[in-house]
């Protein structure tokens, strides 16, 4: 999506270690005009899939997930991150390791909001090693729901998560794909 790529080139900051800072327009301060266009693009890409629910994980995925949900006219559900195991049987839950933050958490969603007849689209802001999406897929599987695909704003392809998901047969549509980053520059695919 050229609009997003241009904005990344203009306003993102590249940090050593392959980290991209997009807090000025995407994951802390949000540009609503850009977000609306991104939501439209996600909706356009998955328009023919019969999606009836969008699933993301708190916190930064919520904005794009909500924008896409508004365009598709479907509810958006976000999984929560719990630091300790949740023993309440009313939730689906799975452990996730975050490479970027170096921590572990349980990803949890109420059984009430994810059902076996749901057709689910996953949405997130970043796709790096894919652990967040793998966790969300496990929640979809626990619910017996159907996975329609996954869409994220920025895929850092060199971290491999997107291609691993594609190899598993998951349809992954990223709005901007970063093929390579140096300590000061990035290159789109
Ligand atoms: P993965 O889910 O693809 O495996 O990625 P990883 O574990 O490495 O990333 C975990 C968190 O780090 C995610 O946010 C993800 O959005 C974020 N992240 C990954 N790469 C970048 C990057 O280059 N720049 C920025 N700004 N964030 C990145 P999270 O832990 O779920 O945090 P949040 O959604 O609560 O903000």
Short mmCIF file of N, CA, C and O in Angstrom, two decimals, residues 46 120-123 127 130 133-134 136-138 140-141 146-152 155 161-174:
data_model
loop_
_atom_site.label_atom_id
_atom_site.label_comp_id
_atom_site.label_asym_id
_atom_site.label_seq_id
_atom_site.Cartn_x
_atom_site.Cartn_y
_atom_site.Cartn_z
N UNK A 46 -10.06 -8.70 1.76
CA UNK A 46 -10.77 -9.88 2.27
C UNK A 46 -12.28 -9.78 2.05
O UNK A 46 -13.05 -10.46 2.73
N UNK A 120 -13.07 -16.03 10.79
CA UNK A 120 -12.25 -15.03 11.48
C UNK A 120 -11.11 -14.51 10.61
O UNK A 120 -10.37 -15.28 9.99
N UNK A 121 -10.96 -13.19 10.60
CA UNK A 121 -9.80 -12.54 9.99
C UNK A 121 -8.94 -11.97 11.12
O UNK A 121 -9.43 -11.23 11.98
N UNK A 122 -7.65 -12.32 11.11
CA UNK A 122 -6.71 -11.80 12.11
C UNK A 122 -6.11 -10.50 11.60
O UNK A 122 -5.74 -10.41 10.42
N UNK A 123 -6.00 -9.52 12.48
CA UNK A 123 -5.40 -8.23 12.09
C UNK A 123 -4.43 -7.81 13.19
O UNK A 123 -4.71 -7.98 14.38
N UNK A 127 3.97 -7.68 11.96
CA UNK A 127 4.21 -9.12 11.82
C UNK A 127 5.72 -9.29 11.73
O UNK A 127 6.36 -8.88 10.75
N UNK A 130 6.03 -13.65 14.08
CA UNK A 130 4.72 -14.27 13.90
C UNK A 130 4.11 -14.86 15.15
O UNK A 130 3.03 -15.43 15.10
N UNK A 133 0.49 -13.84 15.91
CA UNK A 133 -0.49 -14.46 15.00
C UNK A 133 -0.61 -15.96 15.25
O UNK A 133 -1.70 -16.51 15.20
N UNK A 134 0.51 -16.62 15.52
CA UNK A 134 0.42 -18.06 15.84
C UNK A 134 -0.46 -18.27 17.08
O UNK A 134 -1.25 -19.21 17.14
N UNK A 136 -2.90 -16.27 18.10
CA UNK A 136 -4.30 -16.02 17.72
C UNK A 136 -4.88 -17.21 16.94
O UNK A 136 -6.04 -17.56 17.11
N UNK A 137 -4.05 -17.82 16.10
CA UNK A 137 -4.52 -18.99 15.34
C UNK A 137 -4.87 -20.13 16.29
O UNK A 137 -5.88 -20.82 16.12
N UNK A 138 -4.06 -20.31 17.34
CA UNK A 138 -4.38 -21.37 18.30
C UNK A 138 -5.72 -21.09 19.00
O UNK A 138 -6.50 -22.01 19.25
N UNK A 140 -8.25 -19.48 17.63
CA UNK A 140 -9.28 -19.78 16.61
C UNK A 140 -9.51 -21.29 16.55
O UNK A 140 -10.65 -21.76 16.50
N UNK A 141 -8.41 -22.05 16.61
CA UNK A 141 -8.52 -23.51 16.55
C UNK A 141 -9.24 -24.05 17.79
O UNK A 141 -10.09 -24.94 17.69
N UNK A 146 -13.39 -20.88 11.83
CA UNK A 146 -12.68 -20.96 10.54
C UNK A 146 -11.77 -19.75 10.40
O UNK A 146 -12.20 -18.61 10.61
N UNK A 147 -10.53 -20.01 10.03
CA UNK A 147 -9.56 -18.92 9.80
C UNK A 147 -9.61 -18.50 8.34
O UNK A 147 -9.35 -19.30 7.44
N UNK A 148 -9.93 -17.23 8.08
CA UNK A 148 -9.99 -16.72 6.70
C UNK A 148 -8.64 -16.19 6.25
O UNK A 148 -8.36 -16.14 5.05
N UNK A 149 -7.82 -15.73 7.17
CA UNK A 149 -6.52 -15.19 6.81
C UNK A 149 -6.04 -14.19 7.84
O UNK A 149 -6.63 -14.07 8.93
N UNK A 150 -4.96 -13.51 7.50
CA UNK A 150 -4.37 -12.56 8.43
C UNK A 150 -3.88 -11.34 7.65
O UNK A 150 -3.37 -11.47 6.53
N UNK A 151 -4.06 -10.19 8.25
CA UNK A 151 -3.59 -8.96 7.62
C UNK A 151 -2.89 -8.11 8.66
O UNK A 151 -3.38 -7.96 9.78
N UNK A 152 -1.72 -7.59 8.31
CA UNK A 152 -1.05 -6.72 9.26
C UNK A 152 -0.58 -5.48 8.53
O UNK A 152 -0.46 -5.47 7.30
N UNK A 155 4.80 -5.85 7.76
CA UNK A 155 5.48 -7.15 7.90
C UNK A 155 6.97 -6.94 7.77
O UNK A 155 7.45 -6.38 6.78
N UNK A 161 8.19 -14.62 10.05
CA UNK A 161 6.87 -15.07 10.50
C UNK A 161 5.85 -15.15 9.37
O UNK A 161 5.09 -16.13 9.28
N UNK A 162 5.84 -14.15 8.51
CA UNK A 162 4.85 -14.12 7.41
C UNK A 162 5.02 -15.30 6.48
O UNK A 162 4.04 -15.95 6.09
N UNK A 163 6.25 -15.60 6.12
CA UNK A 163 6.47 -16.71 5.18
C UNK A 163 6.18 -18.06 5.84
O UNK A 163 5.72 -18.98 5.17
N UNK A 164 6.43 -18.14 7.14
CA UNK A 164 6.08 -19.38 7.85
C UNK A 164 4.57 -19.61 7.83
O UNK A 164 4.10 -20.72 7.59
N UNK A 165 3.83 -18.53 8.03
CA UNK A 165 2.37 -18.64 8.00
C UNK A 165 1.89 -19.01 6.59
O UNK A 165 1.01 -19.86 6.43
N UNK A 166 2.49 -18.38 5.57
CA UNK A 166 2.09 -18.69 4.18
C UNK A 166 2.38 -20.15 3.86
O UNK A 166 1.59 -20.82 3.21
N UNK A 167 3.51 -20.63 4.36
CA UNK A 167 3.88 -22.04 4.11
C UNK A 167 2.88 -22.99 4.78
O UNK A 167 2.70 -24.12 4.33
N UNK A 168 2.24 -22.52 5.84
CA UNK A 168 1.22 -23.33 6.51
C UNK A 168 -0.12 -23.25 5.78
O UNK A 168 -1.10 -23.87 6.21
N UNK A 169 -0.18 -22.41 4.73
CA UNK A 169 -1.43 -22.29 3.98
C UNK A 169 -2.31 -21.14 4.43
O UNK A 169 -3.46 -21.02 3.98
N UNK A 170 -1.79 -20.30 5.33
CA UNK A 170 -2.58 -19.15 5.78
C UNK A 170 -2.43 -18.02 4.76
O UNK A 170 -1.31 -17.72 4.31
N UNK A 171 -3.54 -17.43 4.37
CA UNK A 171 -3.46 -16.27 3.48
C UNK A 171 -3.04 -15.05 4.30
O UNK A 171 -3.75 -14.62 5.21
N UNK A 172 -1.87 -14.51 3.99
CA UNK A 172 -1.34 -13.35 4.73
C UNK A 172 -1.24 -12.17 3.77
O UNK A 172 -0.59 -12.27 2.73
N UNK A 173 -1.89 -11.08 4.12
CA UNK A 173 -1.83 -9.86 3.31
C UNK A 173 -1.28 -8.74 4.18
O UNK A 173 -1.92 -8.30 5.12
N UNK A 174 -0.08 -8.29 3.85
CA UNK A 174 0.53 -7.21 4.63
C UNK A 174 0.45 -5.92 3.82
O UNK A 174 0.70 -5.93 2.61
#
